[in-house]
Amino acid sequence: MIVYFIRRFNLLVTTLFLLSLISFSLAHLFPGDAAINFSGQQSLTYQEYAKLTEELALNESYFVQYIVYMQRVVQGDFGNSFSSDASVLDDFMRVFPASAELSAYALILTAIVGLPLGLWAGVKRNSWIDKVIFSSATIANSIPIFWMGLLLMLLFSLNLAWLPISGRLNLLYEVPSDTGILLIDIALSNLDNKYQIYQDALRHLVLPTITLAILPTTILIGMMRSSVINVMATPYIKAAKTKGLSTFQIIRKHVFRNAILPIIPQFGLLFNTLMTSTMITEFIFSWPGIGHWLIEAIYQRDYPVIQAALLLVSSFMVVINVLSDIVHTLLNPLVRKEING
Amino acid sequence: MANNDIYNEIQYPGPYQLAWAKFRADHVSWVCFCIVIFFIIVAIFAPLVAPYSPTEQNTDYVLLPPSWQNAGDVHFLLGTDDLGRDVLSRLIYGTQITFGLSLLVALAAMVVGLALGALAGMSKGIRASVFNHLLDTILSIPSLLLAIVIVAALGPGLFNTIWAVFLVLIPQFVHRTRIAVQNEFKKEYVTAARLDGANDFQILISSVFPNIIETIILQYSLAVSAAMLDVAALGFLGLGAQQGSPEWGAMLAGSIDLIYRASWLATLPGVTMFLCLLSVNTVGHGLRNALKQRSE
């Protein structure tokens, strides 16, 4: 067991090391001067430039440069943004909660919709219910997410005028940003018309959350369905049926828990899809999150931001991937048995 | 069953024929396969099929709705956009860019990925371990983010997008090929070939490749749909094909400003792209089912 953890940890460290190497080399690969790309300070006098080159060890070998870069990363110094001239880490901390909030709601929606539908389709395998659920999931899986966002916007915002088009909150309301998570911020604020603000925030949330949740939901339905089908074919389900348990009891006590276990290691895949979708969704709905920030940075050729965003976002994903693997091992006795031999 | 026809040799279908027959027996997959073929023909013969040039501006017919609406004109079957360009022609040329280029870029990635994957599958020890770690790193970054970063380094543009998608697709092929090759090398017929004195390269070419080709084709269909999504997504985000190009994603992006006035500009490219993606995905799904049924 400990050997397994060490190996996972080893994988994590190696992967993070390679990611940092890619991120480091980007500053040299991007057009322009490496000192400016690393620090993000554009208007430098000659003395300042020489001092910066000294600090970043740019005259030394690449190895020394990398060490210096890693020291800065560990201290959280990713340089300054070209466009806002603020520290990249501060900018990241400002946009991250918005993305995390949106992703979390989409993930909850995915679980609420995807798990029961997949379970239902798997239990009623080859019936018309299964066919309807599975083929709609396949069809929804082929809809490009940016088109889906546009369609929802066209229908609900423009034609029916039920929901706002873009942004997080009506500009009338000014909620101070304490945590960055809007629904918590509203609760913490001392504004008097909280009820209306909540309503407005929730109305802004509906379309992006649905757009974002569609793709992961279709994937989750597929995973859950095949997992449930595998479980239903096992002898212990047959034994439970022979015991005389009702279908509902079998599903509640045996199928659900066993079907969910093999999905946990695939959570990383689900999360990757979610992150990719987040970037496009944020772009469509002008949601002030990481995706919007990164794409803006590319338009502006804001190299320090691109470099830092790549490192932070992909490290986050690697950690999530490894964590879902470890959680799976801890929860699933079958895998533990395999590892321990 | 006894065979009385002693003069004619009976033909048993080979494994490929068997898979093909299974695939054709599934009507949905077969229809989708025909749609894919249709799209390929449209992509190849776009200049012959399209009624107008994709950049020709008919200034007298600006923002004409599709011809089935009252204000439409049958000369412009699917209407025109804000510069008077025929939407149908643009969609047809867009097939060439979004779908045609995706097919080609996935093919190129397949060739490179197959070669690297075969090498990785046969190597052992520390080299294989380093390679796997590298692969895991790249696979853990979502393809669109990676493509965005590559485009950011190279600069926006359709050509750079294609490069980015090419680089993003390779690791998936390498991963799939490596696993397939490793599994085949454990099988007994490979041992038999080795006892006959065949070296690794001969085994790879004559024994392993024919057996993994179906896995590779399956991965190819997945790669085509991923490539289309990435090319269109980058075009939509304004990082790929430039504005005004008939690429489907760029067409969708251009429609946002006009969405209230001309909703067909947003719906039609989306429907086309959806149809194309759905067909490719269904063909891949049908292929997987056919292979599974054959092995059962």
XYZ file of C-alpha atoms in Angstrom:
637
model
C 0.000 0.000 0.000
C 2.749 2.428 0.960
C 4.650 1.458 -2.188
C 1.542 2.350 -4.173
C 1.336 5.775 -2.572
C 5.013 6.393 -3.168
C 4.583 5.507 -6.820
C 1.584 7.825 -7.175
C 3.502 10.547 -5.412
C 6.438 9.933 -7.697
C 4.156 10.266 -10.715
C 2.746 13.493 -9.312
C 6.174 15.008 -8.714
C 7.538 13.955 -12.113
C 4.492 15.309 -13.885
C 4.632 18.609 -12.039
C 8.340 18.835 -12.808
C 7.692 18.335 -16.527
C 4.891 20.885 -16.464
C 7.138 23.442 -14.816
C 9.778 22.685 -17.444
C 7.256 23.374 -20.227
C 6.118 26.538 -18.509
C 9.703 27.670 -18.053
C 10.621 27.083 -21.672
C 7.544 29.005 -22.837
C 9.120 32.275 -21.680
C 11.962 31.589 -24.091
C 9.684 30.291 -26.852
C 7.304 33.245 -26.799
C 8.261 36.127 -29.033
C 10.068 38.985 -27.275
C 12.709 39.208 -24.608
C 12.860 36.459 -21.990
C 13.498 38.938 -19.142
C 10.318 40.831 -20.027
C 8.338 37.620 -20.513
C 9.422 36.326 -17.094
C 8.881 39.513 -15.142
C 6.103 41.171 -17.121
C 7.701 44.592 -16.679
C 7.684 46.289 -20.039
C 9.001 49.812 -19.569
C 12.440 49.285 -18.108
C 15.418 51.599 -18.044
C 18.749 50.133 -19.011
C 19.888 49.782 -15.377
C 16.640 48.124 -14.345
C 16.920 45.715 -17.228
C 20.474 44.786 -16.264
C 19.390 44.300 -12.648
C 16.465 42.124 -13.731
C 18.683 40.004 -15.965
C 20.949 39.554 -12.969
C 18.039 38.571 -10.703
C 16.596 36.100 -13.194
C 20.093 34.721 -13.891
C 19.436 35.023 -17.621
C 23.156 35.161 -18.412
C 23.717 31.875 -16.645
C 22.976 28.409 -18.018
C 19.386 27.244 -18.556
C 19.741 25.009 -15.513
C 20.437 27.943 -13.181
C 17.666 29.926 -14.860
C 15.242 27.100 -14.183
C 16.259 26.941 -10.514
C 15.675 30.677 -10.175
C 12.343 30.362 -11.952
C 11.260 27.569 -9.602
C 12.240 29.640 -6.569
C 10.040 32.430 -7.828
C 7.162 30.024 -8.513
C 7.363 28.594 -5.014
C 7.221 32.124 -3.616
C 4.169 32.745 -5.785
C 5.905 35.333 -7.955
C 4.747 34.851 -11.530
C 5.675 38.373 -12.604
C 3.237 41.081 -13.590
C 0.534 41.026 -16.206
C 1.292 43.090 -19.318
C -2.239 44.473 -19.553
C -3.242 45.120 -15.943
C 0.283 45.538 -14.517
C -0.892 43.750 -11.386
C 0.760 40.639 -10.000
C -0.344 37.590 -12.003
C -1.015 35.631 -8.835
C -3.364 38.352 -7.537
C -5.200 38.342 -10.857
C -5.438 34.572 -10.711
C -6.832 34.678 -7.176
C -9.387 37.230 -8.358
C -10.692 35.133 -11.290
C -10.300 31.655 -9.806
C -13.295 31.739 -7.412
C -15.661 32.719 -10.236
C -14.580 29.716 -12.293
C -14.586 27.380 -9.311
C -18.078 28.513 -8.353
C -19.455 27.957 -11.851
C -17.704 24.584 -12.206
C -18.915 23.425 -8.798
C -22.552 24.179 -9.622
C -22.168 22.493 -13.012
C -20.598 19.468 -11.333
C -23.480 19.252 -8.859
C -25.974 19.487 -11.705
C -24.038 16.822 -13.612
C -24.170 14.459 -10.648
C -27.852 15.129 -9.942
C -28.884 14.532 -13.554
C -26.234 12.111 -14.792
C -26.091 9.508 -12.008
C -29.823 8.690 -11.799
C -30.286 8.691 -15.574
C -27.263 6.431 -16.081
C -28.479 4.150 -13.306
C -31.959 3.985 -14.778
C -30.649 3.255 -18.276
C -28.302 0.567 -16.959
C -30.907 -1.194 -14.836
C -33.459 -1.210 -17.671
C -30.878 -2.289 -20.211
C -32.166 -2.640 -23.819
C -35.626 -1.375 -22.943
C -36.985 1.719 -24.674
C -36.088 3.837 -21.635
C -32.452 2.820 -22.015
C -32.567 3.561 -25.734
C -34.097 7.001 -25.226
C -31.629 7.981 -22.482
C -28.572 6.556 -24.172
C -29.296 7.950 -27.625
C -30.141 11.402 -26.269
C -26.859 11.326 -24.373
C -25.015 10.360 -27.568
C -26.768 13.110 -29.520
C -26.124 15.728 -26.828
C -22.498 14.623 -26.747
C -22.109 15.674 -30.389
C -23.431 19.198 -29.917
C -20.511 21.624 -29.940
C -20.669 23.440 -26.619
C -20.191 26.901 -28.113
C -23.192 26.336 -30.370
C -25.231 25.028 -27.443
C -24.435 28.207 -25.506
C -25.491 30.359 -28.443
C -28.728 28.420 -28.913
C -29.681 28.679 -25.242
C -28.886 32.366 -25.335
C -30.964 32.828 -28.504
C -33.919 30.982 -27.034
C -34.027 32.065 -23.390
C -32.402 35.482 -23.466
C -33.372 36.948 -26.824
C -36.631 35.302 -27.911
C -38.235 34.626 -24.545
C -36.315 37.292 -22.588
C -36.453 35.187 -19.415
C -32.796 35.242 -18.480
C -29.964 37.766 -18.761
C -27.413 37.304 -21.549
C -24.068 37.662 -19.847
C -22.086 38.507 -16.727
C -22.459 37.446 -13.093
C -24.675 40.142 -11.651
C -26.688 43.156 -12.732
C -24.489 46.248 -12.656
C -26.977 47.945 -10.310
C -25.830 45.790 -7.441
C -22.411 46.280 -6.001
C -21.432 43.355 -3.838
C -18.059 43.666 -2.098
C -15.815 40.735 -2.998
C -14.638 39.008 0.188
C -14.366 35.370 -0.817
C -14.914 35.837 -4.539
C -17.714 33.287 -4.413
C -20.703 35.425 -5.226
C -23.447 33.573 -3.366
C -21.392 33.667 -0.161
C -20.358 37.262 -0.720
C -23.995 38.325 -0.920
C -24.711 36.633 2.396
C -21.713 38.354 3.989
C -22.547 41.790 2.628
C -24.747 44.216 4.531
C -26.925 45.277 1.617
C -30.624 45.632 2.435
C -32.230 44.052 -0.669
C -30.483 40.701 -0.443
C -33.447 38.764 -1.745
C -33.451 40.614 -5.086
C -29.692 40.309 -5.419
C -29.879 36.576 -4.844
C -32.585 36.292 -7.454
C -30.514 38.266 -9.930
C -27.358 36.239 -9.284
C -29.234 32.971 -9.693
C -30.823 34.152 -12.937
C -27.349 34.929 -14.253
C -26.165 31.487 -13.207
C -28.786 29.386 -14.997
C -27.597 29.499 -18.603
C -23.828 29.123 -18.024
C -24.394 26.266 -15.585
C -26.636 24.360 -17.990
C -24.283 24.945 -20.934
C -21.339 23.792 -18.885
C -23.077 20.748 -17.433
C -24.325 19.220 -20.690
C -21.093 17.636 -21.918
C -19.952 16.130 -18.577
C -23.501 14.883 -17.986
C -23.562 12.926 -21.242
C -20.179 11.410 -20.387
C -21.306 10.543 -16.858
C -24.478 8.874 -18.165
C -22.357 6.680 -20.455
C -19.942 5.741 -17.654
C -22.672 5.049 -15.132
C -24.691 3.004 -17.597
C -21.848 0.654 -18.528
C -20.780 0.376 -14.903
C -24.308 -0.524 -13.792
C -24.586 -3.076 -16.592
C -21.387 -4.721 -15.337
C -22.685 -4.830 -11.774
C -26.080 -6.199 -12.801
C -24.356 -9.145 -14.470
C -22.528 -10.193 -11.280
C -23.522 -13.253 -9.215
C -24.204 -11.254 -6.044
C -27.063 -9.439 -7.757
C -28.494 -12.791 -8.748
C -28.129 -13.935 -5.121
C -29.899 -10.797 -3.917
C -32.729 -11.436 -6.361
C -33.003 -15.024 -5.166
C -33.230 -13.764 -1.600
C -36.384 -11.996 -2.729
C -35.279 -8.380 -2.463
C -37.311 -5.926 -4.505
C -35.676 -4.159 -7.449
C -35.567 -0.936 -5.470
C -33.803 -2.601 -2.550
C -31.274 -4.232 -4.869
C -30.511 -0.914 -6.516
C -30.248 0.956 -3.243
C -28.183 -1.597 -1.350
C -26.074 -3.293 -4.009
C -26.065 -1.663 -7.425
C -25.587 2.010 -6.665
C -22.556 1.757 -4.397
C -20.775 -0.826 -6.496
C -21.470 0.967 -9.744
C -20.148 4.274 -8.480
C -16.746 2.886 -7.446
C -15.293 2.307 -10.949
C -16.369 5.827 -11.923
C -14.162 7.533 -9.327
C -10.852 7.071 -11.209
C -12.559 8.420 -14.333
C -13.424 11.561 -12.440
C -10.209 13.087 -13.780
C -11.461 12.689 -17.335
C -14.769 14.253 -16.349
C -12.928 17.114 -14.722
C -10.792 17.706 -17.825
C -13.923 17.973 -19.954
C -15.395 20.345 -17.419
C -12.335 22.614 -17.464
C -12.244 22.782 -21.264
C -15.951 23.533 -21.379
C -15.513 26.166 -18.681
C -13.149 28.157 -20.877
C -15.600 28.299 -23.779
C -18.651 28.874 -21.581
C -16.968 31.770 -19.817
C -16.074 33.268 -23.172
C -19.663 33.053 -24.455
C -21.325 34.410 -21.325
C -18.596 36.932 -20.437
C -18.145 35.199 -17.093
C -15.139 36.750 -15.343
C -13.288 33.477 -14.688
C -10.034 31.765 -15.632
C -11.069 30.883 -19.181
C -12.093 34.435 -19.947
C -8.869 35.694 -18.367
C -6.671 33.293 -20.349
C -8.324 34.028 -23.695
C -8.143 37.775 -23.047
C -4.439 37.269 -22.261
C -3.894 35.552 -25.606
C -5.614 38.400 -27.448
C -3.392 40.892 -25.633
C -0.247 38.721 -26.033
C 0.051 38.824 -22.264
C 2.822 36.214 -22.017
C 3.377 36.113 -18.227
C -0.337 35.416 -17.752
C -0.428 32.658 -20.379
C 2.637 31.028 -18.842
C 1.295 31.155 -15.294
C -2.222 30.087 -16.301
C -0.884 27.021 -18.065
C 1.205 26.008 -15.075
C -1.487 26.650 -12.458
C -4.435 25.146 -14.357
C -2.639 22.021 -15.525
C -1.008 21.400 -12.126
C -4.452 21.697 -10.583
C -5.700 19.050 -13.021
C -2.811 16.678 -12.414
C -3.417 16.920 -8.670
C -7.122 16.199 -9.173
C -6.291 13.215 -11.394
C -3.873 11.693 -8.900
C -6.236 12.417 -5.995
C -9.134 10.660 -7.710
C -6.868 7.657 -8.256
C -5.850 7.554 -4.602
C -9.410 8.022 -3.337
C -10.475 5.173 -5.575
C -7.796 2.925 -4.119
C -8.798 3.823 -0.577
C -12.481 3.198 -1.227
C -12.370 0.161 -3.453
C -11.373 -3.029 -1.606
C -10.947 -4.944 -4.882
C -8.170 -2.657 -6.079
C -6.538 -2.703 -2.636
C -6.471 -6.472 -2.779
C -4.839 -6.365 -6.202
C -2.124 -4.007 -4.979
C -1.411 -5.860 -1.761
C -1.335 -9.126 -3.663
C -23.604 -28.915 -41.940
C -22.653 -31.184 -44.808
C -21.582 -29.414 -47.922
C -22.867 -31.024 -51.110
C -21.496 -28.453 -53.474
C -18.140 -30.105 -54.023
C -17.091 -28.108 -57.079
C -17.190 -24.617 -55.650
C -15.110 -23.716 -52.686
C -17.237 -22.123 -49.984
C -16.127 -18.678 -48.975
C -15.802 -18.012 -45.282
C -15.743 -14.292 -44.535
C -12.410 -13.052 -43.206
C -12.209 -11.014 -40.004
C -12.391 -7.665 -41.819
C -15.378 -8.802 -43.878
C -17.052 -10.067 -40.740
C -16.593 -6.736 -38.971
C -17.807 -4.887 -42.053
C -20.928 -7.074 -42.282
C -21.689 -6.484 -38.592
C -21.184 -2.772 -39.100
C -23.534 -2.663 -42.083
C -26.182 -4.627 -40.221
C -26.566 -1.690 -37.820
C -28.747 0.725 -39.774
C -28.000 3.840 -37.763
C -24.244 3.424 -38.187
C -24.675 2.688 -41.860
C -26.738 5.837 -42.474
C -24.192 7.897 -40.546
C -21.404 6.328 -42.571
C -23.181 7.467 -45.756
C -23.483 10.984 -44.310
C -19.757 11.008 -43.555
C -19.027 9.904 -47.149
C -21.352 12.678 -48.338
C -19.424 15.243 -46.299
C -16.122 13.942 -47.659
C -17.399 14.285 -51.246
C -18.649 17.798 -50.514
C -15.265 18.684 -49.004
C -13.335 17.391 -52.021
C -15.577 18.897 -54.682
C -16.457 22.110 -52.835
C -15.572 24.438 -55.764
C -17.822 22.425 -58.101
C -20.749 22.049 -55.690
C -20.896 25.563 -54.271
C -23.105 27.980 -56.239
C -21.025 31.059 -55.334
C -17.553 31.832 -54.114
C -17.401 31.966 -50.288
C -16.072 35.539 -50.408
C -18.279 36.913 -53.189
C -20.289 39.849 -51.826
C -23.734 40.369 -53.310
C -24.368 43.863 -51.984
C -27.974 43.887 -53.229
C -28.862 40.884 -51.084
C -27.597 41.618 -47.611
C -28.926 39.555 -44.666
C -31.392 37.640 -46.803
C -33.184 34.953 -44.754
C -33.226 31.318 -45.949
C -35.385 30.707 -49.015
C -38.223 28.953 -47.150
C -39.066 32.183 -45.349
C -41.237 34.772 -47.090
C -38.484 37.325 -47.426
C -36.054 34.728 -48.808
C -34.814 34.359 -52.365
C -34.399 30.937 -53.969
C -31.124 32.060 -55.559
C -29.671 32.062 -52.069
C -30.960 28.782 -50.679
C -29.792 29.307 -47.101
C -29.763 33.108 -47.162
C -26.880 35.535 -47.022
C -24.843 37.139 -44.254
C -24.175 40.775 -43.419
C -21.830 41.230 -46.397
C -24.172 39.506 -48.831
C -22.161 36.280 -48.972
C -24.126 33.125 -49.747
C -24.408 31.001 -46.578
C -24.735 27.704 -48.455
C -21.498 28.283 -50.369
C -19.748 29.288 -47.170
C -20.951 26.153 -45.403
C -19.719 24.017 -48.314
C -16.291 25.640 -48.283
C -16.351 25.410 -44.487
C -16.712 21.635 -44.859
C -13.423 21.725 -46.695
C -11.721 23.624 -43.880
C -13.252 22.259 -40.690
C -13.998 18.693 -41.738
C -11.468 18.131 -44.542
C -8.525 19.544 -42.629
C -9.545 17.590 -39.523
C -9.509 14.363 -41.530
C -6.039 15.159 -42.866
C -4.568 16.344 -39.589
C -5.905 13.268 -37.781
C -4.363 11.094 -40.509
C -0.979 12.768 -40.107
C -1.180 12.450 -36.323
C -2.121 8.795 -36.739
C 0.986 8.042 -38.819
C 3.329 9.759 -36.373
C 1.514 8.388 -33.324
C 1.579 4.868 -34.710
C 5.330 4.974 -35.258
C 6.066 6.446 -31.825
C 3.539 4.166 -30.122
C 5.065 1.068 -31.688
C 8.522 2.156 -30.528
C 7.230 2.854 -27.033
C 5.329 -0.424 -26.908
C 8.440 -2.430 -27.704
C 10.893 -0.574 -25.488
C 11.349 -1.656 -21.879
C 12.973 -0.426 -18.709
C 13.875 3.134 -17.850
C 13.299 4.490 -21.353
C 9.719 3.226 -21.385
C 9.124 4.603 -17.904
C 10.359 8.096 -18.832
C 8.263 7.994 -21.972
C 5.150 6.969 -20.048
C 5.561 9.787 -17.573
C 5.944 12.274 -20.386
C 2.835 10.896 -22.042
C 0.841 10.998 -18.821
C 1.754 14.638 -18.409
C 0.580 15.591 -21.857
C -2.562 13.488 -21.632
C -3.507 15.074 -18.328
C -3.759 18.522 -19.924
C -7.065 18.896 -21.768
C -6.561 19.072 -25.512
C -8.179 22.463 -25.986
C -6.021 24.083 -23.284
C -2.915 22.583 -24.857
C -4.000 23.751 -28.307
C -4.661 27.234 -26.907
C -1.179 27.349 -25.393
C 0.464 26.179 -28.614
C -1.517 28.767 -30.566
C -0.491 31.370 -27.997
C 3.172 30.508 -28.581
C 2.867 30.353 -32.377
C 0.394 33.217 -32.781
C -3.248 32.973 -33.950
C -4.144 31.732 -37.417
C -5.597 28.711 -39.167
C -2.233 27.207 -40.073
C -0.991 27.400 -36.475
C -4.272 25.926 -35.269
C -3.707 22.926 -37.502
C -0.205 22.507 -36.082
C -1.563 22.743 -32.556
C -4.289 20.175 -33.179
C -1.733 17.887 -34.829
C 0.554 18.066 -31.800
C -2.358 17.572 -29.424
C -3.655 14.468 -31.217
C -0.331 12.608 -31.370
C -0.147 11.609 -27.662
C -3.580 9.973 -27.812
C -2.505 7.821 -30.759
C 0.792 6.985 -29.074
C -1.038 5.978 -25.902
C -3.553 3.766 -27.709
C -0.948 2.157 -29.990
C 1.438 1.508 -27.123
C -1.156 -0.353 -25.099
C -2.343 -2.325 -28.130
C 1.197 -3.288 -29.158
C 2.108 -4.312 -25.624
C -0.976 -6.514 -25.394
C -0.282 -8.163 -28.748
C 3.331 -8.855 -27.867
C 2.201 -10.932 -24.883
C 0.151 -13.262 -27.097
C 1.253 -16.697 -28.146
C 1.286 -16.256 -31.893
C 3.983 -13.621 -31.420
C 6.024 -16.125 -29.439
C 5.486 -18.618 -32.264
C 6.732 -16.102 -34.816
C 9.705 -15.350 -32.593
C 10.549 -19.058 -32.403
C 10.534 -19.064 -36.199
C 13.359 -16.561 -35.988
C 11.515 -13.350 -36.788
C 13.031 -10.196 -35.310
C 11.044 -7.488 -33.538
C 10.574 -5.395 -36.648
C 9.260 -8.306 -38.712
C 6.870 -9.319 -35.960
C 5.638 -5.753 -35.733
C 4.961 -5.397 -39.450
C 3.554 -8.788 -40.305
C 1.956 -9.978 -37.063
C 1.095 -7.088 -34.798
C -0.035 -4.318 -37.147
C -2.729 -6.348 -38.938
C -4.166 -7.187 -35.530
C -4.270 -3.692 -34.084
C -5.395 -1.872 -37.225
C -9.023 -1.852 -36.091
C -8.160 -0.264 -32.760
C -6.283 2.396 -34.676
C -9.204 3.062 -37.018
C -11.453 3.420 -33.986
C -9.063 5.906 -32.450
C -8.952 7.709 -35.799
C -12.702 8.303 -35.743
C -12.403 9.706 -32.212
C -9.487 11.876 -33.299
C -11.401 13.308 -36.252
C -14.263 14.423 -34.047
C -11.842 15.854 -31.470
C -9.933 17.675 -34.220
C -13.132 19.174 -35.628
C -14.197 20.353 -32.195
C -10.799 21.898 -31.477
C -10.464 23.603 -34.868
C -13.974 25.020 -34.611
C -13.572 25.991 -30.960
C -10.357 27.864 -31.705
C -12.040 29.519 -34.691
C -14.929 30.463 -32.436
C -12.612 31.947 -29.832
C -10.965 34.009 -32.565
C -7.625 32.191 -32.208
C -7.902 29.972 -35.285
C -9.245 30.803 -38.718
C -9.525 34.572 -39.039
C -12.854 36.376 -39.019
C -14.482 36.209 -42.438
C -13.096 32.784 -43.235
C -15.859 30.230 -43.968
C -14.607 27.976 -41.156
C -17.681 26.837 -39.158
C -16.458 28.021 -35.767
C -15.440 31.414 -37.173
C -18.841 31.688 -38.888
C -20.551 31.054 -35.554
C -18.362 33.647 -33.851
C -19.261 36.176 -36.553
C -22.945 35.485 -36.031
C -22.981 36.591 -32.377
C -23.223 40.290 -33.205
C -26.131 39.630 -35.557
C -27.896 36.995 -33.495
C -30.982 39.120 -32.877
C -31.317 40.276 -36.484
C -30.286 37.099 -38.331
C -30.616 33.992 -36.180
C -30.081 31.671 -39.177
C -26.430 32.702 -39.231
C -26.060 31.130 -35.793
C -28.248 28.070 -36.345
C -27.161 26.845 -39.793
C -23.386 26.418 -39.241
C -24.184 24.832 -35.881
C -26.639 22.354 -37.401
C -24.128 21.406 -40.104
C -21.377 20.920 -37.598
C -23.641 18.989 -35.242
C -24.702 16.659 -38.079
C -21.103 16.070 -39.102
C -19.908 15.422 -35.532
C -22.857 13.160 -34.773
C -22.188 11.072 -37.901
C -18.493 10.713 -37.146
C -19.191 9.788 -33.514
C -21.888 7.292 -34.466
C -19.638 5.656 -37.041
C -16.973 5.282 -34.357
C -19.519 3.865 -31.928
C -20.873 1.432 -34.548
C -17.350 0.329 -35.377
C -16.632 -0.402 -31.732
C -19.846 -2.403 -31.411
C -19.093 -4.348 -34.595
C -15.627 -5.275 -33.328
C -17.005 -6.255 -29.941
C -19.710 -8.438 -31.498
C -17.193 -10.134 -33.763
C -14.924 -11.064 -30.905
C -17.815 -12.462 -28.866
